[in-house]
Amino acid sequence: MLMLLVLAATAPCPLESDPGRLLDANRAAVVATGQVNGTLTSRFAYQGGGLTGEATTMIDLATGRFSTDQHTGIVTGAEGFDGTEAWMRDLSGFASAQAGGDRRELAVNEAFRNANLWWRSDRGGATLASIGCGAIRVAPKGGKPFEAWFDPTTRLLVRTREMRSFGTVVETRYADHRRHGKLLLPTRIETIYGDDPASMETLTLRDAAVTPARPAAAFAMPRDTPADWQLPAAGRVTLPFRLLNNHIVVDVKIDGQGPFPFLVDTGGHNILTPSTLAALKLQSQGDSPSSGAGEKTVSNGYARVREIAAGGAVLRDQTVVTLDFSPPDVEGLELGGMLGAEFLERFVTTFDYGAGTMTLIDPARVTPAERRALGTAIPMRFYIHMPQVDGAIDGRAARLDIDTGARDEVTVTSPFVAAHDLRSRYPGGVTMTTGWGVGGPSRTYTVRAGTVALGPVVIPRPIIGLSEAKRGSFSDPAYGGNVGGGLLKRFVTTFDYARKTLYLKPLAHSDPDTGRFDRTGMWLNARTDGLEIMDLLPGGPADQAGLRTGDRVTMIGTVSYKGRSLSDMRRSLKLAPVAKPVTIRYRRAGTEGVATVTPRDLIPD
């Protein structure tokens, strides 16, 4: 039996081991005769995430240019590539050019596969390598590497694997091929995200037709702008916000009810939490995996609302995401939802962290003089829904996401950390939980950098976290870091989505805790009976004082956990005077205890 196994393992591969010959065999299997040109239009039945509907794709067979429209009940979307510009129409119907992260590279990959450029004598300019029997690694010119597998009998493409946006591995499977004219097309396409079977989306071909070739304009980004919003007659509105854990929180009404506290997140979506859904008696549709800063996935759905209103700014007839993105124990209050890109992209939005105000302005009514007064202009691009700018971390060029929904100053992605060997370049840092988002806690090795630059704006001595993530958005190699409220609150910060511009105007005076790190070495979440210690820095002040994870902190100094917000309690641990002991009362397994913690600078200035 052993000899048989060895012989089987060393038997010759039934497929060509040379990538070029393998692709020639694939072409012969797919194309009946001659060259195929024109526009392939395919209609599919869609099923995935608890939703059903249809999708229509239009492909230029010579260049691979494409556009896709998807309609699944209350959820709609579109994306495309005209050969130059990649674009996306989001959940709210707003279209944006996609030049951030890896979006253009992914569009190039899709166009490469659509046109089967690997059949050409020059392989479409791609670099090819065999990675096993019937499997090749393909790096298209201007794209990014992906893997492809071919059936040993039919020579048909049956599977691809590709690293896509925010660190998600996507596997696409092609099956049930049938002849449509000169082409042999898969009639069943399955897509799985992050190797999670629950994420599977299935397209079943209904019909396909090849018509004469269409111009590049047919695949270009739609230029229409939804007329689904309004502002007061003045064309602007200013409303107050609370800064909690470096998060902007404003009051929002949904369908005339509320107000509910909403987090404002340039890196997020319009979201309703389960408590708001229940209060409004709305039903959520669908069930899809979601991920964020943490390494776990959670489930989201969708709901339809008639109106989202924030201080006189109104957005009508919207599909919103339903997601428990921030449980009360993380922020210290029950959030009603999130105002994300779908809301903010309609306006010019200014966050004055000094005054604690958010101003929404009609983009058509911002004068040139007003724009100049907004501060330094920095070009933005979009990485799906996330604004992104060119910057640098201690002189190392990096694409940086601008994310008001993040609490930290800067979190550096784990691929960027590895590529620049940053752990060895910043000795003396500390590793602990520094954030908590969709997917749970995020841990970083935290240090103080020399400078971080956002375009021409240079910020001295910021605190940066070097991510250790293996999954989630911080494991994404398509960008270098995420800039959060901890850094942005040094400025009056303005986002002009229409002109793709970020403006930064330095504040004369910023929060006292700006540039400060927790001086006790613990992460606290709120509970009904105290503040639970979720993480402790080994050898840190709290650990040395005898505190343990799971302890319920009931009082810090003379302040009870009931007397201040969780945000203020965390803030007090950043501002605690160095070397001045502070008494912390806690409860452990039903027994009261007292610890004396001596704060110190864990991240020196």
Coordinates of C-alpha atoms in Angstrom, one line a residue:
M1 CA 0.0 0.0 0.0
L2 CA 2.8 2.4 0.8
M3 CA 4.4 1.9 -2.6
L4 CA 1.1 2.6 -4.3
L5 CA 0.8 5.9 -2.4
V6 CA 4.3 6.9 -3.3
L7 CA 3.7 6.1 -7.0
A8 CA 0.4 8.1 -7.0
A9 CA 2.1 11.1 -5.4
T10 CA 4.9 11.1 -8.0
A11 CA 2.7 10.4 -11.0
P12 CA 2.9 13.0 -13.8
C13 CA 0.5 15.9 -13.8
P14 CA -2.3 15.3 -16.4
L15 CA -2.2 19.0 -17.2
E16 CA 0.5 21.1 -18.9
S17 CA 3.0 22.3 -16.3
D18 CA 3.9 25.2 -18.5
P19 CA 1.5 28.1 -17.9
G20 CA 1.5 29.2 -21.5
R21 CA 0.5 25.7 -22.8
L22 CA -2.1 25.4 -20.1
L23 CA -3.7 28.7 -21.1
D24 CA -3.6 27.7 -24.8
A25 CA -5.4 24.5 -23.9
N26 CA -8.0 26.6 -21.9
R27 CA -8.6 28.9 -24.9
A28 CA -9.2 25.9 -27.2
A29 CA -11.7 24.5 -24.7
V30 CA -13.6 27.8 -24.4
V31 CA -13.7 29.3 -27.9
A32 CA -15.4 27.2 -30.6
T33 CA -13.8 28.9 -33.6
G34 CA -12.1 32.2 -34.5
Q35 CA -11.8 35.4 -32.5
V36 CA -14.7 36.6 -30.2
N37 CA -15.2 40.3 -30.0
G38 CA -18.1 42.6 -29.0
T39 CA -20.0 43.1 -25.8
L40 CA -21.1 40.2 -23.7
T41 CA -24.2 41.0 -21.6
S42 CA -25.2 38.4 -19.0
R43 CA -28.1 38.3 -16.6
F44 CA -27.8 36.3 -13.4
A45 CA -30.1 35.2 -10.6
Y46 CA -28.4 36.3 -7.3
Q47 CA -28.5 34.6 -3.9
G48 CA -26.4 35.5 -0.9
G49 CA -26.4 37.0 2.6
G50 CA -30.1 36.0 3.0
L51 CA -31.1 38.1 0.0
T52 CA -32.2 37.2 -3.5
G53 CA -32.3 39.2 -6.7
E54 CA -30.5 39.7 -10.0
A55 CA -27.3 41.0 -11.4
T56 CA -26.4 42.2 -14.9
T57 CA -22.9 42.3 -16.2
M58 CA -21.7 44.0 -19.4
I59 CA -18.2 43.1 -20.6
D60 CA -16.1 44.3 -23.5
L61 CA -14.5 41.1 -24.8
A62 CA -11.5 42.8 -26.3
T63 CA -10.4 45.0 -23.4
G64 CA -12.3 43.5 -20.4
R65 CA -13.9 46.9 -19.6
F66 CA -17.0 46.1 -17.5
S67 CA -20.0 47.3 -15.5
T68 CA -22.2 45.4 -13.1
D69 CA -25.5 46.3 -11.6
Q70 CA -27.1 44.3 -8.7
H71 CA -30.6 44.5 -7.3
T72 CA -31.5 42.4 -4.3
G73 CA -34.7 43.8 -2.8
I74 CA -33.9 46.9 -0.9
V75 CA -30.2 46.6 -1.6
T76 CA -28.7 47.9 -4.9
G77 CA -25.3 48.7 -6.1
A78 CA -23.1 48.9 -9.1
E79 CA -19.4 49.0 -10.1
G80 CA -17.3 49.2 -13.2
F81 CA -14.1 50.0 -15.1
D82 CA -13.8 52.0 -18.3
G83 CA -10.2 51.0 -18.9
T84 CA -8.9 54.0 -17.0
E85 CA -11.1 54.7 -14.0
A86 CA -12.6 52.2 -11.6
W87 CA -15.9 53.3 -9.9
M88 CA -18.6 52.2 -7.5
R89 CA -22.2 53.2 -6.9
D90 CA -22.9 52.7 -3.2
L91 CA -25.9 51.6 -1.3
S92 CA -27.4 55.1 -1.4
G93 CA -27.0 55.5 -5.2
F94 CA -24.0 57.9 -5.0
A95 CA -21.2 57.1 -7.4
S96 CA -17.5 57.6 -6.6
A97 CA -14.2 57.1 -8.5
Q98 CA -12.2 54.3 -6.8
A99 CA -8.6 55.2 -6.8
G100 CA -7.7 54.3 -3.3
G101 CA -6.2 51.1 -1.8
D102 CA -6.2 48.3 -4.3
R103 CA -9.4 49.2 -6.1
R104 CA -7.9 50.1 -9.5
E105 CA -5.6 47.0 -9.3
L106 CA -8.5 44.8 -8.7
A107 CA -10.4 46.4 -11.6
V108 CA -7.4 45.7 -13.8
N109 CA -7.4 42.0 -12.7
E110 CA -11.1 41.7 -13.5
A111 CA -10.7 43.2 -16.9
F112 CA -7.7 40.9 -17.5
R113 CA -9.9 37.8 -16.8
N114 CA -12.9 39.2 -18.6
A115 CA -11.0 39.6 -21.9
N116 CA -8.9 36.5 -21.3
L117 CA -5.8 38.5 -22.0
W118 CA -3.7 35.6 -20.9
W119 CA -4.7 33.8 -24.2
R120 CA -2.6 36.3 -26.2
S121 CA 0.9 35.6 -27.3
D122 CA 2.3 38.1 -24.9
R123 CA 0.0 36.9 -22.1
G124 CA -1.4 40.4 -21.9
G125 CA 1.8 41.6 -20.3
A126 CA 1.2 39.4 -17.2
T127 CA 3.8 37.5 -15.3
L128 CA 2.9 33.8 -15.0
A129 CA 4.2 31.0 -12.8
S130 CA 3.1 27.4 -12.2
I131 CA 2.1 26.7 -8.5
G132 CA 1.1 23.1 -8.9
C133 CA -0.8 20.7 -11.2
G134 CA -3.2 22.9 -13.2
A135 CA -2.7 25.9 -11.0
I136 CA -0.9 29.2 -11.9
R137 CA -0.1 32.5 -10.3
V138 CA -0.9 35.5 -12.4
A139 CA 0.4 39.0 -12.0
P140 CA -1.3 41.3 -14.6
K141 CA 0.4 44.4 -15.6
G142 CA -1.0 47.2 -13.5
G143 CA -2.9 44.7 -11.3
K144 CA -2.1 42.4 -8.4
P145 CA -1.3 38.7 -8.2
F146 CA -4.0 36.1 -8.1
E147 CA -4.2 32.3 -8.4
A148 CA -6.1 30.3 -11.0
W149 CA -6.9 26.6 -11.2
F150 CA -8.0 24.6 -14.2
D151 CA -9.9 21.3 -14.5
P152 CA -7.5 18.4 -15.5
T153 CA -10.0 17.0 -17.9
T154 CA -11.9 19.9 -19.5
R155 CA -9.0 22.5 -19.2
L156 CA -11.7 25.0 -18.1
L157 CA -11.1 27.6 -15.4
V158 CA -12.7 26.3 -12.2
R159 CA -11.4 28.5 -9.4
T160 CA -9.5 31.7 -8.6
R161 CA -8.2 33.1 -5.3
E162 CA -7.4 36.8 -4.8
M163 CA -6.5 39.1 -1.9
R164 CA -9.0 41.9 -2.1
S165 CA -9.8 45.1 -0.2
F166 CA -9.3 45.3 3.6
G167 CA -7.4 42.0 3.8
T168 CA -10.1 39.7 2.6
V169 CA -9.2 36.6 0.6
V170 CA -11.9 35.9 -2.1
E171 CA -12.3 32.6 -3.8
T172 CA -14.5 32.4 -6.9
R173 CA -15.6 29.1 -8.3
Y174 CA -16.9 28.5 -11.8
A175 CA -19.1 25.5 -12.7
D176 CA -21.7 24.0 -15.1
H177 CA -20.2 25.5 -18.3
R178 CA -22.5 25.7 -21.3
R179 CA -22.1 26.9 -24.8
H180 CA -23.4 30.3 -25.7
G181 CA -22.6 31.0 -29.3
K182 CA -18.8 30.7 -29.7
L183 CA -18.2 30.9 -26.0
L184 CA -18.3 28.2 -23.3
L185 CA -19.6 30.1 -20.2
P186 CA -20.0 29.1 -16.5
T187 CA -23.6 29.1 -15.6
R188 CA -22.9 28.9 -11.9
I189 CA -20.5 31.3 -10.1
E190 CA -19.9 31.1 -6.4
T191 CA -17.9 33.7 -4.4
I192 CA -16.7 33.1 -0.9
Y193 CA -15.1 35.8 1.3
G194 CA -12.5 35.1 3.9
D195 CA -12.9 31.3 3.6
D196 CA -16.2 31.7 5.4
P197 CA -18.9 29.4 3.9
A198 CA -21.6 31.7 5.4
S199 CA -20.4 34.5 3.1
M200 CA -21.1 32.6 -0.2
E201 CA -22.8 34.5 -3.0
T202 CA -24.2 32.5 -5.9
L203 CA -24.8 33.8 -9.5
T204 CA -26.9 31.5 -11.8
L205 CA -26.8 32.5 -15.4
R206 CA -30.3 33.2 -16.9
D207 CA -29.2 34.4 -20.4
A208 CA -26.2 35.8 -22.2
A209 CA -25.8 37.5 -25.6
V210 CA -22.9 39.0 -27.6
T211 CA -23.7 42.3 -29.3
P212 CA -21.4 44.8 -31.2
A213 CA -18.7 46.4 -29.2
R214 CA -19.6 49.5 -27.2
P215 CA -17.4 52.5 -26.6
A216 CA -15.5 53.1 -23.3
A217 CA -18.2 55.7 -22.3
A218 CA -20.7 52.8 -21.9
F219 CA -18.6 51.5 -19.0
A220 CA -17.8 54.9 -17.4
M221 CA -18.9 56.1 -14.0
P222 CA -22.5 57.6 -13.8
R223 CA -22.3 61.3 -13.4
D224 CA -25.8 61.8 -12.0
T225 CA -26.0 62.9 -8.4
P226 CA -29.0 61.8 -6.2
A227 CA -31.4 64.6 -5.3
D228 CA -32.4 63.0 -2.1
W229 CA -31.1 65.5 0.5
Q230 CA -31.9 69.0 1.7
L231 CA -30.6 71.7 3.9
P232 CA -32.2 74.8 5.4
A233 CA -32.6 77.9 3.1
A234 CA -29.1 79.2 4.2
G235 CA -27.5 76.1 2.5
R236 CA -25.8 75.0 5.7
V237 CA -26.4 73.9 9.2
T238 CA -24.2 73.6 12.4
L239 CA -25.0 71.2 15.2
P240 CA -23.1 70.4 18.4
F241 CA -21.3 67.1 19.0
R242 CA -20.0 65.3 22.0
L243 CA -16.5 63.9 21.7
L244 CA -16.5 60.5 23.5
N245 CA -13.5 58.3 23.3
N246 CA -12.3 60.6 20.4
H247 CA -15.5 59.7 18.6
I248 CA -17.9 62.3 17.3
V249 CA -21.5 61.7 18.5
V250 CA -24.5 63.8 17.3
D251 CA -28.2 63.6 17.8
V252 CA -30.1 62.1 14.8
K253 CA -33.8 61.5 14.1
I254 CA -34.9 58.6 12.1
D255 CA -38.4 58.8 10.4
G256 CA -39.2 61.7 12.8
Q257 CA -38.4 59.7 15.9
G258 CA -35.6 60.2 18.4
P259 CA -33.2 61.8 18.7
F260 CA -30.8 58.9 18.9
P261 CA -27.0 59.3 19.6
F262 CA -25.2 58.5 16.3
L263 CA -21.4 58.1 15.8
V264 CA -20.2 60.1 12.8
D265 CA -17.7 57.9 10.9
T266 CA -16.0 58.9 7.6
G267 CA -14.8 55.3 7.4
G268 CA -18.3 53.8 8.0
H269 CA -21.8 53.4 6.6
N270 CA -25.2 54.7 7.6
I271 CA -26.1 52.1 10.2
L272 CA -28.9 51.4 12.7
T273 CA -28.2 49.4 15.8
P274 CA -30.6 46.7 17.0
S275 CA -32.0 48.9 19.8
T276 CA -33.0 51.6 17.2
L277 CA -34.5 49.0 14.9
A278 CA -36.6 47.8 17.8
A279 CA -37.6 51.3 18.8
L280 CA -38.7 52.1 15.3
K281 CA -40.4 48.7 14.8
L282 CA -38.3 48.2 11.6
Q283 CA -37.4 44.8 10.2
S284 CA -33.9 43.9 9.1
Q285 CA -33.5 41.9 5.8
G286 CA -30.5 39.7 5.0
D287 CA -27.7 38.3 7.0
S288 CA -24.1 38.9 5.8
P289 CA -20.7 38.7 7.5
S290 CA -19.0 42.0 8.3
S291 CA -15.5 42.8 9.6
G292 CA -13.7 45.9 10.9
A293 CA -10.8 46.8 13.1
G294 CA -11.1 43.5 15.1
E295 CA -10.2 40.1 13.7
K296 CA -13.6 38.5 14.1
T297 CA -16.6 38.8 11.8
V298 CA -20.1 39.8 12.8
S299 CA -23.5 39.7 11.0
N300 CA -25.3 42.6 9.4
G301 CA -28.5 43.1 7.5
Y302 CA -30.4 46.0 5.9
A303 CA -33.4 48.1 6.5
R304 CA -35.3 50.9 4.7
V305 CA -35.9 54.3 6.3
R306 CA -37.9 57.3 5.0
E307 CA -35.7 60.0 6.5
I308 CA -32.4 60.6 8.3
A309 CA -32.3 64.1 9.9
A310 CA -29.3 65.7 11.7
G311 CA -29.8 69.3 12.9
G312 CA -31.8 70.3 9.8
A313 CA -29.8 68.3 7.2
V314 CA -32.1 65.6 5.8
L315 CA -31.4 62.5 3.7
R316 CA -34.5 60.7 2.4
D317 CA -35.5 57.2 1.3
Q318 CA -32.4 55.3 2.2
T319 CA -31.4 51.7 2.7
V320 CA -29.2 51.5 5.8
V321 CA -27.0 48.7 7.3
T322 CA -28.3 47.1 10.4
L323 CA -25.4 46.1 12.7
D324 CA -24.5 45.9 16.4
F325 CA -21.2 47.7 15.7
S326 CA -20.6 49.2 19.1
P327 CA -22.2 47.5 22.1
P328 CA -22.8 49.8 25.1
D329 CA -20.0 48.4 27.1
V330 CA -17.4 49.6 24.6
E331 CA -18.5 53.3 24.3
G332 CA -20.4 53.6 27.6
L333 CA -23.7 54.5 26.0
E334 CA -26.3 52.9 23.8
L335 CA -25.6 54.2 20.3
G336 CA -28.5 54.5 18.0
G337 CA -26.4 54.2 14.9
M338 CA -23.9 55.7 12.6
L339 CA -23.7 58.5 10.0
G340 CA -21.3 57.3 7.4
A341 CA -20.1 58.0 3.9
E342 CA -23.6 57.8 2.4
F343 CA -24.6 60.8 4.5
L344 CA -21.4 62.8 4.4
E345 CA -20.7 62.5 0.7
R346 CA -23.7 64.8 0.0
F347 CA -22.1 67.7 1.8
V348 CA -19.0 69.7 2.6
T349 CA -18.6 68.6 6.3
T350 CA -16.5 70.5 8.8
F351 CA -15.7 69.1 12.3
D352 CA -14.5 71.8 14.6
Y353 CA -12.9 69.7 17.4
G354 CA -12.2 72.9 19.4
A355 CA -15.8 74.3 19.3
G356 CA -17.4 70.8 19.4
T357 CA -19.5 71.5 16.2
M358 CA -20.2 69.8 13.0
T359 CA -21.2 72.0 10.0
L360 CA -22.9 70.6 6.8
I361 CA -22.8 72.8 3.7
D362 CA -24.2 72.6 0.3
P363 CA -21.1 71.9 -1.9
A364 CA -22.4 74.2 -4.6
R365 CA -22.6 77.1 -2.2
V366 CA -19.1 77.1 -0.8
T367 CA -17.3 80.1 -2.1
P368 CA -13.6 80.1 -3.2
A369 CA -12.8 82.4 -0.2
E370 CA -14.5 80.0 2.2
R371 CA -12.5 77.1 0.7
R372 CA -9.2 79.0 1.3
A373 CA -10.2 79.7 4.9
L374 CA -10.7 75.9 5.5
G375 CA -7.0 75.4 5.8
T376 CA -4.5 73.3 3.9
A377 CA -6.0 71.4 1.0
I378 CA -5.0 67.7 0.7
P379 CA -6.1 65.6 -2.3
M380 CA -8.3 62.6 -1.3
R381 CA -9.2 59.4 -3.1
F382 CA -11.7 56.8 -2.1
Y383 CA -11.0 53.2 -1.0
I384 CA -14.6 51.9 -1.3
H385 CA -16.2 54.2 1.3
M386 CA -13.0 55.4 3.0
P387 CA -11.3 58.7 2.3
Q388 CA -7.6 58.2 1.8
V389 CA -4.6 60.6 1.4
D390 CA -0.9 60.3 0.5
G391 CA 1.2 60.7 3.6
A392 CA 4.3 59.5 5.4
I393 CA 5.3 57.8 8.7
D394 CA 8.7 59.1 9.8
G395 CA 9.5 59.7 6.1
R396 CA 8.2 56.4 4.8
A397 CA 5.6 57.1 2.2
A398 CA 2.2 55.6 3.0
R399 CA -1.4 55.7 1.9
L400 CA -3.4 56.7 5.0
D401 CA -7.1 56.3 5.6
I402 CA -8.8 59.2 7.3
D403 CA -11.3 57.8 9.7
T404 CA -13.2 59.9 12.2
G405 CA -14.7 56.6 13.6
A406 CA -11.3 55.5 14.9
R407 CA -10.3 56.5 18.4
D408 CA -6.5 56.3 18.1
E409 CA -4.1 58.8 16.5
V410 CA -2.6 56.4 13.9
T411 CA -2.8 52.6 13.5
V412 CA -0.2 51.2 11.1
T413 CA -1.3 48.1 9.3
S414 CA 0.6 44.9 10.0
P415 CA 1.8 44.5 6.3
F416 CA 3.3 48.0 6.4
V417 CA 4.9 47.2 9.8
A418 CA 6.5 44.0 8.4
A419 CA 7.6 45.6 5.1
H420 CA 9.5 48.4 6.9
D421 CA 10.6 46.3 9.9
L422 CA 9.0 48.9 12.2
R423 CA 9.1 46.8 15.4
S424 CA 12.8 46.8 15.5
R425 CA 13.0 50.5 14.6
Y426 CA 10.8 51.6 17.6
P427 CA 12.1 49.8 20.7
G428 CA 10.5 50.4 24.1
G429 CA 6.9 50.3 23.0
V430 CA 4.0 48.5 24.8
T431 CA 1.6 45.9 23.5
M432 CA -2.0 45.9 24.6
T433 CA -5.6 46.5 23.5
T434 CA -5.9 50.1 22.1
G435 CA -9.3 49.8 20.3
W436 CA -12.5 47.9 20.1
G437 CA -14.7 47.9 17.0
V438 CA -16.6 45.6 14.6
G439 CA -15.0 42.3 15.1
G440 CA -13.9 42.9 18.7
P441 CA -10.6 44.2 20.3
S442 CA -7.6 45.3 18.3
R443 CA -4.1 45.0 19.9
T444 CA -1.2 47.1 18.8
Y445 CA 2.5 47.6 19.7
T446 CA 2.3 51.3 20.6
V447 CA 5.1 53.8 20.3
R448 CA 5.8 57.5 19.7
A449 CA 6.8 58.4 16.2
G450 CA 8.9 61.3 15.1
T451 CA 6.4 62.7 12.6
V452 CA 3.3 61.7 10.6
A453 CA 2.5 63.6 7.5
L454 CA -0.8 64.1 5.8
G455 CA 0.1 65.6 2.5
P456 CA 2.1 68.7 3.3
V457 CA 0.8 68.8 6.9
V458 CA 3.3 67.4 9.4
I459 CA 2.3 66.4 12.9
P460 CA 5.2 66.0 15.4
R461 CA 5.5 63.3 18.0
P462 CA 2.2 61.5 17.5
I463 CA 1.4 58.1 19.1
I464 CA 1.2 55.3 16.6
G465 CA 0.1 51.7 17.0
L466 CA 1.9 49.0 15.1
S467 CA -0.8 46.5 14.3
E468 CA -0.3 42.8 14.9
A469 CA -3.5 41.8 13.0
K470 CA -3.6 38.6 11.0
R471 CA -7.2 39.3 9.9
G472 CA -9.5 42.3 9.5
S473 CA -8.9 45.7 8.0
F474 CA -5.5 46.2 9.7
S475 CA -4.1 43.2 7.9
D476 CA -4.7 44.8 4.6
P477 CA -1.5 45.4 2.5
A478 CA -3.3 48.0 0.3
Y479 CA -2.8 50.9 2.6
G480 CA -0.3 51.9 5.3
G481 CA -2.2 53.2 8.2
N482 CA -5.5 54.5 9.6
V483 CA -5.7 58.1 11.0
G484 CA -8.3 58.5 13.7
G485 CA -9.9 61.1 15.9
G486 CA -7.0 61.1 18.3
L487 CA -4.9 62.9 15.7
L488 CA -7.7 64.7 13.7
K489 CA -8.8 66.5 16.9
R490 CA -5.7 68.7 16.6
F491 CA -7.5 70.4 13.7
V492 CA -10.6 71.9 12.3
T493 CA -11.1 69.0 9.8
T494 CA -13.2 69.4 6.6
F495 CA -14.2 66.7 4.1
D496 CA -15.3 67.8 0.6
Y497 CA -16.3 64.5 -1.1
A498 CA -17.4 66.2 -4.3
R499 CA -14.0 67.8 -4.9
K500 CA -12.1 64.9 -3.3
T501 CA -10.3 67.2 -0.9
L502 CA -9.5 67.1 2.8
Y503 CA -8.8 70.4 4.6
L504 CA -6.8 70.7 7.9
K505 CA -6.6 73.9 9.9
P506 CA -4.6 73.6 13.2
L507 CA -6.4 74.5 16.4
A508 CA -4.8 77.1 18.7
H509 CA -5.5 74.8 21.6
S510 CA -6.3 71.1 21.5
D511 CA -7.6 68.7 24.2
P512 CA -5.2 68.2 27.1
D513 CA -5.1 64.5 26.4
T514 CA -4.0 64.9 22.8
G515 CA -0.9 62.9 22.3
R516 CA -1.3 61.1 25.6
F517 CA -1.4 57.4 26.2
D518 CA -3.0 55.6 29.2
R519 CA -0.7 55.8 32.1
T520 CA -2.0 52.8 34.0
G521 CA -1.8 50.0 31.4
M522 CA -5.3 48.8 31.3
W523 CA -8.3 48.7 29.0
L524 CA -11.7 49.2 30.5
N525 CA -15.2 48.4 29.2
A526 CA -18.5 49.3 31.0
R527 CA -20.6 46.9 32.9
T528 CA -23.6 47.4 35.1
D529 CA -21.6 46.7 38.2
G530 CA -18.4 48.6 37.3
L531 CA -15.8 49.0 34.7
E532 CA -14.4 45.6 33.7
I533 CA -10.6 45.3 33.1
M534 CA -10.5 43.6 29.7
D535 CA -6.7 43.8 29.2
L536 CA -3.7 44.6 31.3
L537 CA -0.2 45.5 30.3
P538 CA 2.2 42.9 31.9
G539 CA 4.4 44.8 34.3
G540 CA 2.4 48.0 33.9
P541 CA 1.3 50.1 36.8
A542 CA -2.2 48.4 37.2
D543 CA -0.6 45.0 36.9
Q544 CA 2.1 45.8 39.5
A545 CA -0.6 47.1 41.8
G546 CA -2.3 43.7 41.8
L547 CA -5.3 44.3 39.5
R548 CA -6.3 41.5 37.2
T549 CA -8.3 41.1 34.0
G550 CA -12.0 40.5 34.9
D551 CA -11.9 42.9 37.9
R552 CA -14.7 45.4 38.2
V553 CA -13.4 48.9 38.8
T554 CA -15.9 50.8 40.9
M555 CA -14.0 53.9 41.7
I556 CA -10.9 55.7 40.4
G557 CA -9.6 58.2 43.0
T558 CA -12.8 59.8 44.4
V559 CA -14.9 59.3 41.3
S560 CA -17.4 56.5 41.1
Y561 CA -18.0 54.7 37.8
K562 CA -21.5 55.9 38.1
G563 CA -20.5 59.5 38.4
R564 CA -18.7 60.0 35.0
S565 CA -18.9 58.6 31.5
L566 CA -16.7 55.7 30.4
S567 CA -15.0 58.2 28.0
D568 CA -14.1 60.5 30.9
M569 CA -12.8 57.7 33.1
R570 CA -10.5 56.5 30.3
R571 CA -9.4 60.0 29.7
S572 CA -8.6 60.4 33.4
L573 CA -6.1 57.6 33.1
K574 CA -4.3 59.4 30.3
L575 CA -4.1 62.6 32.4
A576 CA -3.3 61.0 35.8
P577 CA -0.3 62.8 37.2
V578 CA 2.9 60.8 36.8
A579 CA 4.3 59.2 40.0
K580 CA 1.3 60.4 42.0
P581 CA -0.5 57.3 43.4
V582 CA -4.2 56.9 42.7
T583 CA -6.5 54.6 44.6
I584 CA -8.6 52.2 42.6
R585 CA -11.5 50.4 44.2
Y586 CA -12.6 47.1 42.6
R587 CA -14.7 44.0 43.0
R588 CA -13.3 40.5 42.3
A589 CA -15.5 37.4 42.7
G590 CA -17.8 39.3 44.9
T591 CA -15.1 40.6 47.2
E592 CA -14.2 44.3 47.4
G593 CA -10.6 45.3 47.1
V594 CA -8.4 48.4 46.9
A595 CA -5.3 48.9 44.8
T596 CA -2.8 51.8 44.7
V597 CA -1.7 52.4 41.2
T598 CA 1.3 54.7 40.5
P599 CA 0.9 56.1 37.0
R600 CA 3.8 56.5 34.7
D601 CA 4.4 57.4 31.1
L602 CA 4.3 54.1 29.2
I603 CA 5.0 56.0 26.0
P604 CA 7.6 58.7 26.8
D605 CA 7.3 62.1 25.2

